[in-house]
Short mmCIF file of C-alpha atoms in Angstrom, two decimals:
data_model
loop_
_atom_site.label_atom_id
_atom_site.label_comp_id
_atom_site.label_asym_id
_atom_site.label_seq_id
_atom_site.Cartn_x
_atom_site.Cartn_y
_atom_site.Cartn_z
CA MET A 277 25.02 174.78 48.49
CA LYS A 278 25.06 175.76 44.83
CA ALA A 279 28.24 173.77 44.26
CA ALA A 280 26.69 170.73 45.91
CA LEU A 281 23.63 170.98 43.65
CA THR A 282 25.83 171.32 40.58
CA SER A 283 27.85 168.27 41.60
CA PHE A 284 24.67 166.25 42.17
CA GLU A 285 23.33 167.33 38.78
CA ARG A 286 26.51 166.16 37.06
CA TYR A 287 26.37 162.84 38.91
CA LEU A 288 22.73 162.40 37.92
CA ARG A 289 23.47 163.09 34.26
CA ARG A 290 26.37 160.62 34.28
CA PHE A 291 24.18 158.01 35.97
CA VAL A 292 21.37 158.43 33.40
CA THR A 293 23.86 158.29 30.53
CA ARG A 294 25.69 155.23 31.80
CA ARG A 295 22.75 153.36 33.35
CA PRO A 296 19.63 154.17 31.31
CA ARG A 297 17.98 150.80 31.96
CA VAL A 298 18.60 151.06 35.69
CA THR A 299 17.18 154.59 35.62
CA VAL A 300 14.03 153.45 33.82
CA THR A 301 13.67 150.56 36.26
CA LEU A 302 13.95 152.83 39.29
CA LEU A 303 11.49 155.33 37.84
CA THR A 304 8.98 152.58 37.03
CA LEU A 305 9.30 151.07 40.50
CA GLY A 306 8.71 154.53 41.96
CA LEU A 307 5.53 154.91 39.92
CA MET A 308 4.45 151.43 41.00
CA LEU A 309 4.80 152.44 44.63
CA MET A 310 2.81 155.57 43.85
CA VAL A 311 0.03 153.46 42.33
CA LEU A 312 0.00 151.25 45.43
CA ALA A 313 -0.28 154.34 47.61
CA ILE A 314 -3.11 156.00 45.68
CA ILE A 315 -4.82 152.96 44.18
CA PRO A 316 -8.49 153.81 43.68
CA ARG A 317 -10.78 152.01 46.09
CA PRO A 318 -12.94 150.37 45.12
CA LEU A 319 -11.73 148.98 41.82
CA SER A 320 -14.12 149.03 38.89
CA PRO A 321 -16.96 146.46 38.95
CA ASP A 322 -15.48 144.73 35.90
CA VAL A 323 -12.18 144.06 37.66
CA LEU A 324 -13.85 143.05 40.91
CA GLY A 325 -16.00 140.68 38.89
CA GLN A 326 -12.90 139.29 37.20
CA LEU A 327 -11.33 138.54 40.58
CA TRP A 328 -14.59 136.99 41.82
CA ILE A 329 -14.72 134.70 38.79
CA ALA A 330 -11.06 133.77 39.30
CA ASP A 331 -11.85 132.80 42.88
CA ARG A 332 -14.78 130.69 41.67
CA LEU A 333 -12.56 128.99 39.09
CA ARG A 334 -10.06 128.09 41.81
CA GLY A 335 -12.96 126.44 43.65
CA GLY A 336 -13.76 124.24 40.65
CA ALA A 337 -16.46 126.29 38.91
CA ARG A 338 -16.75 125.91 35.15
CA LEU A 339 -16.62 129.14 33.19
CA TYR A 340 -19.72 129.70 31.00
CA LEU A 341 -21.51 126.79 32.69
CA ASP A 342 -21.43 127.56 36.41
CA ILE A 343 -20.62 131.21 35.72
CA SER A 344 -22.45 133.24 33.10
CA GLU A 345 -20.03 135.54 31.30
CA VAL A 346 -19.82 137.24 27.90
CA ASN A 347 -16.07 137.87 27.69
CA PRO A 348 -13.44 135.43 26.38
CA PRO A 349 -11.67 133.38 29.06
CA LEU A 350 -8.12 134.74 28.89
CA TRP A 351 -8.75 137.72 31.19
CA PHE A 352 -10.18 135.42 33.87
CA TRP A 353 -7.42 132.86 33.50
CA MET A 354 -4.91 135.67 34.02
CA ALA A 355 -6.57 136.53 37.33
CA VAL A 356 -6.42 133.00 38.75
CA PRO A 357 -2.70 133.11 39.74
CA LEU A 358 -3.16 136.66 41.04
CA GLN A 359 -6.03 135.58 43.27
CA ALA A 360 -4.04 132.53 44.41
CA MET A 361 -1.02 134.69 45.22
CA ALA A 362 -3.17 137.15 47.17
CA ASP A 363 -4.60 134.30 49.23
CA GLY A 364 -1.16 132.74 49.71
CA ILE A 365 0.43 135.89 51.13
CA HIS A 366 -2.77 137.16 52.80
CA ALA A 367 -2.76 140.34 50.73
CA HIS A 368 -5.66 142.23 49.23
CA PRO A 369 -6.11 141.18 45.58
CA ASP A 370 -6.03 144.77 44.32
CA ARG A 371 -2.49 145.15 45.69
CA VAL A 372 -1.32 142.03 43.89
CA LEU A 373 -3.06 143.23 40.74
CA ALA A 374 -1.30 146.61 40.93
CA VAL A 375 2.11 144.96 41.39
CA SER A 376 1.50 142.60 38.45
CA ILE A 377 0.55 145.55 36.24
CA GLY A 378 3.69 147.36 37.34
CA ALA A 379 5.82 144.31 36.55
CA ALA A 380 4.23 143.98 33.11
CA ALA A 381 4.83 147.68 32.45
CA LEU A 382 8.49 147.34 33.48
CA LEU A 383 8.97 144.39 31.12
CA SER A 384 7.30 146.38 28.35
CA LEU A 385 9.57 149.38 28.91
CA LEU A 386 12.78 147.37 29.14
CA THR A 387 12.03 145.48 25.93
CA THR A 388 11.15 148.76 24.23
CA ASP A 389 14.45 150.23 25.41
CA ARG A 390 16.35 147.50 23.55
CA LEU A 391 14.69 148.68 20.33
CA LEU A 392 15.71 152.34 20.80
CA ARG A 393 19.46 151.88 21.04
CA GLU A 394 20.15 154.41 18.25
CA ARG A 395 18.72 157.20 20.42
CA THR A 396 20.84 158.86 23.07
CA PRO A 397 20.52 157.48 26.60
CA ALA A 398 19.02 160.74 27.81
CA ALA A 399 16.38 160.72 25.06
CA ARG A 400 15.50 157.09 25.78
CA VAL A 401 15.15 157.72 29.50
CA MET A 402 12.92 160.76 28.92
CA PHE A 403 10.68 158.87 26.50
CA LEU A 404 10.44 155.73 28.61
CA ALA A 405 9.86 157.68 31.82
CA TYR A 406 6.93 159.39 30.12
CA ALA A 407 5.77 156.04 28.77
CA ALA A 408 5.85 154.60 32.30
CA ALA A 409 3.52 157.38 33.45
CA ILE A 410 1.20 156.75 30.51
CA LEU A 411 1.08 153.00 31.19
CA LEU A 412 0.59 153.24 34.95
CA ILE A 413 -0.83 156.64 35.91
CA MET A 414 -3.09 157.61 33.02
CA PRO A 415 -5.42 154.55 33.36
CA LEU A 416 -5.46 154.71 37.16
CA ARG A 417 -9.22 155.21 37.42
CA ASP A 418 -9.75 151.96 35.51
CA LEU A 419 -6.82 150.01 36.91
CA GLY A 420 -6.65 146.45 35.59
CA GLN A 421 -9.01 146.83 32.64
CA ARG A 422 -8.16 144.87 29.51
CA GLU A 423 -7.45 148.07 27.64
CA GLN A 424 -4.64 148.91 30.07
CA TRP A 425 -3.11 145.46 29.61
CA ALA A 426 -3.41 145.88 25.83
CA LEU A 427 -1.65 149.26 25.93
CA ILE A 428 1.18 147.84 28.04
CA THR A 429 1.80 144.88 25.74
CA THR A 430 1.37 146.84 22.50
CA LEU A 431 4.12 149.42 23.09
CA PRO A 432 7.13 147.13 22.48
CA TYR A 433 5.36 145.50 19.52
CA VAL A 434 4.89 148.90 17.89
CA ALA A 435 8.56 149.75 18.50
CA LEU A 436 9.50 146.42 16.93
CA ILE A 437 7.43 147.11 13.80
CA ALA A 438 8.98 150.58 13.55
CA ARG A 439 12.43 149.03 13.73
CA ARG A 440 11.48 146.59 10.98
CA ARG A 441 10.34 149.57 8.92
CA ASP A 442 13.79 151.15 9.32
CA GLY A 443 15.46 147.91 8.20
CA ARG A 444 17.28 147.34 11.49
CA GLN A 445 18.08 143.94 12.91
CA VAL A 446 16.29 142.52 15.95
CA PRO A 447 17.47 139.44 17.91
CA HIS A 448 15.13 136.51 17.37
CA TRP A 449 14.67 135.91 21.07
CA LEU A 450 13.63 139.53 21.62
CA ALA A 451 11.15 139.47 18.73
CA LEU A 452 9.68 136.21 20.05
CA LEU A 453 9.30 137.66 23.54
CA ILE A 454 7.63 140.80 22.22
CA GLY A 455 5.36 138.72 20.00
CA VAL A 456 4.17 136.65 22.97
CA GLN A 457 3.60 139.79 25.03
CA ALA A 458 1.57 141.37 22.26
CA ALA A 459 -0.41 138.20 21.65
CA VAL A 460 -1.68 138.29 25.22
CA GLY A 461 -2.84 141.90 24.87
CA PHE A 462 -4.45 141.46 21.45
CA ALA A 463 -6.29 138.30 22.58
CA LEU A 464 -8.07 140.00 25.47
CA LYS A 465 -10.74 141.29 23.08
CA HIS A 466 -11.43 140.32 19.50
CA TYR A 467 -11.88 144.03 18.77
CA PHE A 468 -8.14 144.54 19.31
CA ILE A 469 -7.20 142.56 16.21
CA GLY A 470 -7.35 145.74 14.14
CA ALA A 471 -4.13 147.09 15.64
CA PRO A 472 -1.74 144.32 14.49
CA ILE A 473 -3.52 144.11 11.12
CA LEU A 474 -3.08 147.83 10.42
CA LEU A 475 0.54 147.71 11.56
CA GLU A 476 1.24 144.83 9.20
CA ILE A 477 -0.47 146.61 6.30
CA TRP A 478 1.59 149.73 7.02
CA LEU A 479 4.80 147.68 7.10
CA LEU A 480 3.87 146.01 3.81
CA LEU A 481 3.18 149.35 2.11
CA ARG A 482 6.48 150.80 3.30
CA LEU A 483 8.75 147.82 2.60
CA ARG A 484 6.93 146.45 -0.45
CA ARG A 485 9.17 143.75 -1.94
CA ASP A 486 11.33 143.61 1.17
CA TRP A 487 8.33 142.74 3.36
CA ARG A 488 8.46 139.28 4.91
CA PRO A 489 5.28 137.91 6.50
CA ILE A 490 7.10 135.15 8.39
CA ARG A 491 9.10 136.76 11.13
CA SER A 492 9.80 135.85 14.75
CA GLU A 493 7.04 138.08 16.10
CA THR A 494 4.42 136.94 13.57
CA VAL A 495 5.29 133.31 14.30
CA ALA A 496 4.81 134.04 18.02
CA LEU A 497 1.45 135.74 17.35
CA ALA A 498 0.23 132.84 15.21
CA ALA A 499 1.44 130.19 17.65
CA CYS A 500 -0.22 131.94 20.59
CA ALA A 501 -3.45 132.36 18.63
CA ILE A 502 -3.53 128.65 17.80
CA ALA A 503 -2.72 127.69 21.38
CA TYR A 504 -5.42 130.00 22.72
CA ALA A 505 -8.03 128.61 20.32
CA ALA A 506 -7.09 125.08 21.33
CA ALA A 507 -7.29 125.97 25.03
CA ILE A 508 -10.78 127.40 24.55
CA MET A 509 -11.98 124.27 22.78
CA VAL A 510 -10.47 121.97 25.41
CA TRP A 511 -11.14 123.85 28.67
CA THR A 512 -14.07 126.15 27.91
CA PRO A 513 -16.04 124.70 24.98
CA ALA A 514 -19.15 126.32 26.47
CA PHE A 515 -17.76 129.70 25.45
CA LEU A 516 -18.44 128.87 21.80
CA ALA A 517 -21.47 126.68 22.43
CA ILE A 518 -23.33 128.86 24.94
CA SER A 519 -21.78 132.26 25.60
CA VAL A 520 -21.14 133.41 22.04
CA PRO A 521 -24.66 132.59 20.72
CA GLU A 522 -26.37 134.10 23.77
CA THR A 523 -24.18 137.19 23.70
CA ALA A 524 -24.70 137.73 19.98
CA LEU A 525 -28.46 137.39 20.43
CA ALA A 526 -28.67 139.69 23.45
CA TYR A 527 -26.28 142.34 22.09
CA SER A 528 -28.27 142.54 18.88
CA ALA A 529 -31.33 143.42 20.95
CA ALA A 530 -29.62 145.74 23.44
CA SER A 531 -29.88 149.46 22.86
CA VAL A 532 -27.05 151.36 21.18
CA PRO A 533 -26.02 154.53 23.02
CA GLU A 534 -26.31 157.91 21.41
CA TRP A 535 -23.19 159.42 19.93
CA ARG A 536 -23.11 162.02 22.69
CA TYR A 537 -22.16 159.23 25.09
CA MET A 538 -19.12 158.46 22.95
CA LEU A 539 -17.63 161.89 23.64
CA ARG A 540 -15.78 161.82 26.95
CA PRO A 541 -12.80 163.81 28.28
CA ALA A 542 -10.40 161.61 26.27
CA GLN A 543 -11.72 162.64 22.87
CA PRO A 544 -10.76 166.36 23.10
CA ILE A 545 -7.33 165.16 24.20
CA TRP A 546 -7.11 163.09 21.02
CA ALA A 547 -7.80 166.22 18.98
CA LEU A 548 -5.23 168.19 20.99
CA ILE A 549 -2.49 165.59 20.45
CA ILE A 550 -3.22 165.25 16.75
CA ALA A 551 -3.12 169.04 16.44
CA GLY A 552 0.24 169.06 18.19
CA ILE A 553 1.65 166.44 15.82
CA VAL A 554 0.38 168.34 12.78
CA MET A 555 1.78 171.63 14.05
CA ARG A 556 5.14 170.05 14.84
CA ARG A 557 5.28 168.51 11.39
CA GLN A 558 4.40 171.79 9.72
CA ALA A 559 7.05 173.62 11.75
CA THR A 560 9.81 171.17 10.81
CA ARG A 561 8.84 170.39 7.21
CA GLN A 562 11.62 172.47 5.70
CA SER A 563 14.42 171.44 8.04
CA LEU A 564 13.81 167.84 9.10
CA PRO A 565 12.82 164.60 7.37
CA ALA A 566 9.41 162.98 7.50
CA LEU A 567 7.86 161.81 10.76
CA PRO A 568 10.00 159.11 12.40
CA ALA A 569 8.86 155.53 11.96
CA LEU A 570 8.15 155.09 15.66
CA SER A 571 5.70 158.00 15.72
CA ILE A 572 3.94 156.77 12.59
CA ALA A 573 3.72 153.21 13.94
CA LEU A 574 2.22 154.48 17.19
CA LEU A 575 -0.35 156.48 15.20
CA VAL A 576 -1.22 153.42 13.12
CA ALA A 577 -1.70 151.32 16.26
CA ALA A 578 -3.83 154.09 17.76
CA ALA A 579 -6.00 153.96 14.64
CA GLY A 580 -6.41 150.20 15.11
CA PHE A 581 -7.60 150.64 18.66
CA GLY A 582 -9.72 153.57 17.50
CA ILE A 583 -11.61 151.11 15.30
CA ALA A 584 -12.15 148.94 18.40
CA TRP A 585 -13.47 151.99 20.26
CA LEU A 586 -15.95 152.64 17.45
CA LEU A 587 -17.07 149.05 17.03
CA GLN A 588 -17.85 148.61 20.72
CA LEU A 589 -20.17 151.65 20.62
CA LYS A 590 -20.42 151.93 24.38
CA GLY A 591 -18.63 155.17 25.11
CA TRP A 592 -17.16 153.84 28.33
CA PRO A 593 -14.02 155.84 29.21
CA TYR A 594 -11.76 152.81 29.59
CA HIS A 595 -12.38 151.89 25.95
CA SER A 596 -10.34 155.00 25.08
CA ILE A 597 -7.24 154.01 27.08
CA PRO A 598 -5.17 152.45 24.25
CA VAL A 599 -5.95 155.24 21.77
CA THR A 600 -5.12 157.98 24.27
CA GLY A 601 -1.94 156.27 25.41
CA LEU A 602 -0.62 155.52 21.93
CA LEU A 603 -1.39 159.03 20.66
CA ALA A 604 0.43 160.54 23.63
CA LEU A 605 3.43 158.27 23.04
CA ALA A 606 3.42 159.17 19.34
CA LEU A 607 3.74 162.83 20.30
CA ALA A 608 6.47 162.01 22.84
CA ALA A 609 8.37 159.98 20.24
CA LEU A 610 8.12 162.89 17.84
CA VAL A 611 9.62 165.24 20.42
CA MET A 612 12.34 162.65 21.16
CA ASP A 613 13.32 162.23 17.52
CA MET A 614 12.87 165.87 16.51
CA PRO A 615 14.18 167.81 19.52
CA ARG A 616 15.44 170.81 17.60
CA LEU A 617 12.51 173.08 18.40
CA GLY A 618 11.93 171.78 21.89
CA LEU A 619 8.56 172.37 23.55
CA VAL A 620 8.19 175.83 22.05
CA ARG A 621 4.53 175.46 21.25
CA PRO A 622 2.13 175.35 24.20
CA VAL A 623 -0.03 172.81 22.40
CA LEU A 624 2.83 170.27 22.52
CA LEU A 625 3.23 170.62 26.27
CA ALA A 626 -0.53 170.47 26.72
CA GLY A 627 -0.74 167.40 24.51
CA LEU A 628 1.86 165.61 26.63
CA CYS A 629 0.34 166.59 30.00
CA ALA A 630 -3.38 166.29 29.28
CA PRO A 631 -3.52 162.46 29.11
CA LEU A 632 -2.06 162.20 32.61
CA LEU A 633 -4.87 164.38 33.95
CA LEU A 634 -7.32 161.59 33.07
CA ALA A 635 -6.15 159.80 36.20
CA ALA A 636 -8.17 162.35 38.17
CA VAL A 637 -11.30 162.21 36.00
CA PRO A 638 -14.09 160.03 37.44
CA THR A 639 -14.91 157.02 35.33
CA GLN A 640 -18.41 156.16 34.07
CA TRP A 641 -19.44 154.03 37.03
CA ARG A 642 -20.28 155.10 40.54
CA PRO A 643 -20.20 152.72 43.50
CA THR A 644 -23.52 152.25 45.23
CA PRO A 645 -23.79 154.88 47.99
CA GLU A 646 -22.86 153.30 51.28
CA GLU A 647 -25.75 154.94 53.14
CA ASP A 648 -28.13 153.44 50.59
CA ILE A 649 -27.10 149.79 50.66
CA ALA A 650 -25.73 149.55 54.20
CA PRO A 651 -29.15 148.99 55.88
CA ALA A 652 -29.76 145.98 53.64
CA LEU A 653 -26.47 144.34 54.67
CA ALA A 654 -25.82 145.66 58.18
CA ASP A 655 -26.77 142.53 60.16
CA LEU A 656 -24.84 140.06 57.98
CA ARG A 657 -21.42 138.72 58.93
CA ALA A 658 -18.43 138.10 56.69
CA GLY A 659 -18.88 134.88 54.76
CA ALA A 660 -22.65 135.32 54.44
CA VAL A 661 -24.20 134.24 51.15
CA VAL A 662 -25.91 137.10 49.31
CA GLY A 663 -27.87 137.21 46.06
CA VAL A 664 -27.94 140.49 44.11
CA LEU A 665 -30.30 140.93 41.16
CA ALA A 666 -29.52 144.16 39.31
CA ARG A 667 -28.61 145.22 35.80
CA GLU A 668 -25.32 146.93 36.67
CA GLY A 669 -22.26 145.40 38.29
CA TRP A 670 -21.70 148.36 40.60
CA THR A 671 -24.68 147.17 42.64
CA THR A 672 -22.97 143.83 43.32
CA TRP A 673 -19.46 145.25 43.56
CA PRO A 674 -17.96 146.48 45.73
CA ALA A 675 -20.60 146.69 48.48
CA THR A 676 -20.71 142.93 48.96
CA ALA A 677 -17.12 141.98 48.14
CA ASP A 678 -15.60 144.55 50.48
CA ARG A 679 -17.68 143.09 53.33
CA GLY A 680 -16.44 139.58 52.65
CA PHE A 681 -19.80 138.22 51.48
CA ARG A 682 -20.14 135.30 49.09
CA ILE A 683 -22.08 136.13 45.94
CA ASN A 684 -24.48 133.38 44.89
CA GLY A 685 -25.62 132.95 41.32
CA ARG A 686 -24.05 132.71 37.90
CA HIS A 687 -24.44 136.42 37.13
CA GLY A 688 -22.46 139.26 38.64
CA ALA A 689 -24.61 141.70 36.64
CA LEU A 690 -27.85 141.15 34.72
CA TRP A 691 -27.02 143.25 31.67
CA ILE A 692 -29.40 141.02 29.69
CA LEU A 693 -32.28 142.96 31.26
CA SER A 694 -31.60 145.81 28.82
CA ALA A 695 -32.03 143.45 25.88
CA ILE A 696 -35.22 142.05 27.39
CA ASP A 697 -36.70 145.54 27.79
CA ARG A 698 -35.90 146.62 24.27
CA ASN A 699 -37.22 143.37 22.87
CA ALA A 700 -40.46 143.79 24.79
CA SER A 701 -41.02 147.23 23.28
CA GLY A 702 -39.88 146.36 19.78
CA ALA A 703 -39.16 143.17 17.87
CA ARG A 704 -40.61 140.77 20.47
CA ASP A 705 -38.18 138.05 19.46
CA PRO A 706 -39.21 134.84 21.25
CA ARG A 707 -35.55 133.86 21.56
CA ILE A 708 -34.86 136.91 23.75
CA TYR A 709 -37.91 136.08 25.86
CA ALA A 710 -36.65 132.48 26.25
CA LEU A 711 -33.19 133.78 27.18
CA GLY A 712 -34.69 135.91 29.94
CA ARG A 713 -36.79 133.03 31.29
CA ARG A 714 -33.74 130.76 31.26
CA MET A 715 -31.75 133.34 33.25
CA VAL A 716 -34.52 133.55 35.88
CA ARG A 717 -34.81 129.79 36.25
CA ARG A 718 -31.04 129.34 36.52
CA THR A 719 -31.07 131.91 39.30
CA ALA A 720 -33.88 130.11 41.12
CA ARG A 721 -32.01 126.82 40.95
CA ASP A 722 -28.76 128.43 42.04
CA TYR A 723 -30.56 129.77 45.11
CA ARG A 724 -31.96 126.33 45.86
CA CYS A 725 -28.44 124.92 45.70
CA LEU A 726 -26.95 127.51 48.07
CA PRO A 727 -29.72 129.59 49.66
CA PRO A 728 -28.69 133.24 50.13
CA GLU A 729 -29.24 134.76 53.54
CA ARG A 730 -30.26 137.94 51.79
CA ILE A 731 -31.65 138.64 48.29
CA ILE A 732 -31.38 142.20 47.05
CA PHE A 733 -33.15 143.72 44.05
CA TYR A 734 -32.06 146.99 42.53
CA PRO A 735 -33.75 149.26 41.68
CA GLY A 736 -36.23 148.57 44.42
CA ARG A 737 -39.29 150.32 45.73
CA ALA A 738 -40.55 150.41 42.15
CA SER A 739 -43.87 152.08 41.44
CA LYS A 740 -46.72 150.04 40.03
CA THR A 741 -46.23 151.72 36.67
CA ALA A 742 -42.62 150.48 36.39
CA THR A 743 -42.97 147.22 34.48
CA SER A 744 -39.63 146.96 32.65
CA ALA A 745 -37.17 144.31 33.77
CA SER A 746 -34.43 146.89 34.37
CA ASP A 747 -36.60 149.26 36.43
CA ASN A 748 -38.49 146.58 38.34
CA PRO A 749 -36.44 143.37 38.54
CA LEU A 750 -38.52 142.12 41.47
CA LEU A 751 -41.66 142.08 39.32
CA PHE A 752 -39.82 140.48 36.40
CA PHE A 753 -38.34 137.65 38.48
CA SER A 754 -41.52 137.09 40.50
CA ARG A 755 -43.50 136.32 37.35
CA ASP A 756 -41.68 133.00 37.10
CA PRO A 757 -43.39 130.32 39.25
CA GLU A 758 -40.12 128.60 40.13
CA PHE A 759 -38.51 131.79 41.36
CA ALA A 760 -41.71 132.87 43.13
CA ALA A 761 -41.63 129.58 45.03
CA VAL A 762 -38.07 130.34 46.14
CA LEU A 763 -38.96 133.88 47.18
CA SER A 764 -41.87 132.59 49.27
CA HIS A 765 -39.29 131.34 51.76
CA TYR A 766 -38.04 134.91 52.30
CA ARG A 767 -39.45 137.84 54.23
CA ARG A 768 -39.34 141.34 52.86
CA LEU A 769 -37.46 143.85 55.00
CA ALA A 770 -38.80 147.31 55.69
CA LEU A 771 -35.60 149.27 55.19
CA PRO A 772 -34.70 152.72 53.86
CA GLY A 773 -32.88 153.04 50.56
CA ARG A 774 -33.54 152.17 46.97
CA PHE A 775 -33.31 148.42 47.41
CA ASP A 776 -35.84 145.64 47.87
CA ALA A 777 -34.23 143.31 50.42
CA PHE A 778 -35.50 139.86 51.41
CA THR A 779 -34.10 137.78 54.26
CA LEU A 780 -34.35 134.00 54.56
CA ASP A 781 -37.34 133.30 56.79
CA ARG A 782 -37.73 129.50 56.63
CA PRO A 783 -35.56 126.69 55.25
CA LEU A 784 -35.43 126.42 51.49
CA PRO A 785 -35.49 122.87 50.06
CA ARG A 786 -32.13 122.21 48.42
CA LEU A 787 -31.45 120.57 45.09
CA PRO A 788 -29.13 117.56 44.98
CA PRO A 789 -25.46 118.40 44.26
CA SER A 790 -25.68 116.74 40.84
CA GLN A 791 -28.06 119.51 39.72
CA CYS A 792 -26.01 122.36 41.14
CA PRO A 793 -23.17 124.47 39.77
CA ARG A 794 -19.73 123.88 41.21
#
């Protein structure tokens, strides 16, 4: 038995040494299957909303006109082929999403492998296997968020910049491919622009006179940026004309969370990893050269995404995904390039393992308890049209989507209610008031175009003293005569739970199609 194990170990070592790319591929595919087996259900409200918008776009809806949304269009465009594929093969969209993320991670790892050829095959396989776990397992609780996509596409770009720093050659086709990959990730949020800017500044400071701004990857980034801007102006001009002004106005009025909400389980892990890097550097200062370029580049990119985390000021755990992932990979790269001491310090092992534990940490949102919302939806069949009026997306998703209901209205979540409440108790800006009235009237007209069988308000059962829009959306919407006229065609249901539910009681006069969203 011992001889057989020894023989298998030798075969495995030879296989890893001779076929590192095949090994990485097999390991990544294994992790992809693991993700499919343990995929969190339901997905986050943001991702479910993304898939809902993609489905609406396939039906002819116009983003930012027929669908109210604050985010740039790329993320929703990316979901359109995924939704189409899911429909074509009769698969659940979250399965197709998981496979697409796995495929993107595999491409990221294989392109990164081509930039690490100076390392031994065993070192590359160990680093890339760990990277695969960071890309796929660490963000599992927020599968499909833009931050996960950004982390996946940033890794090979960072490795490319590190290789430029070392003065090594890179094939033009590979640099172009990596540049296009990175452009997609950086374009998902304007906050992400800090990462490539800091990387370029670092490269300039290190190369000085040898720095060249025009390279294959920078040409790809610039070309993709121009193409994306042109696509927005041609296909979604309402993003700049409607969404950006309304979002800027409402975000300026929305409350800023306290700093205590910014501290989540990821932030102590950041401190742990940084401590591990500092300790490793101190331990090797006398015997080894400065930190390898790959580790430094990963730290620089992490700082860029750290700026994004600060600027967003939300404290949502998924905002930390790129920083956590890049810091963990910086530590792993340091161990790969400075293996002399091994994992002798417990803090190094803890720094490598701790990020993966985030896969088991609950995220900031909680799905609506089934026993709470079920009575409001129990008598509806799949395909029923439902209207949900609540501040948070977890009220709309997944309770309605998982039952196969059609969501009516332009808003998946009425986050604007927070801005309306703060404005009412502070600045009293008439523009915020007008924005709230416009949202209510759009909703009333949407319901007259496609009358919901059920309208749900959350929170419901509000006391008479609850007058804020967020705490008493029924009162806020009912103040508008047009919406009150719509609601007069509905009968309030006496049901348990924290919802106010209204069912269609008599036919609602419909608007002509020319006045309705697509």
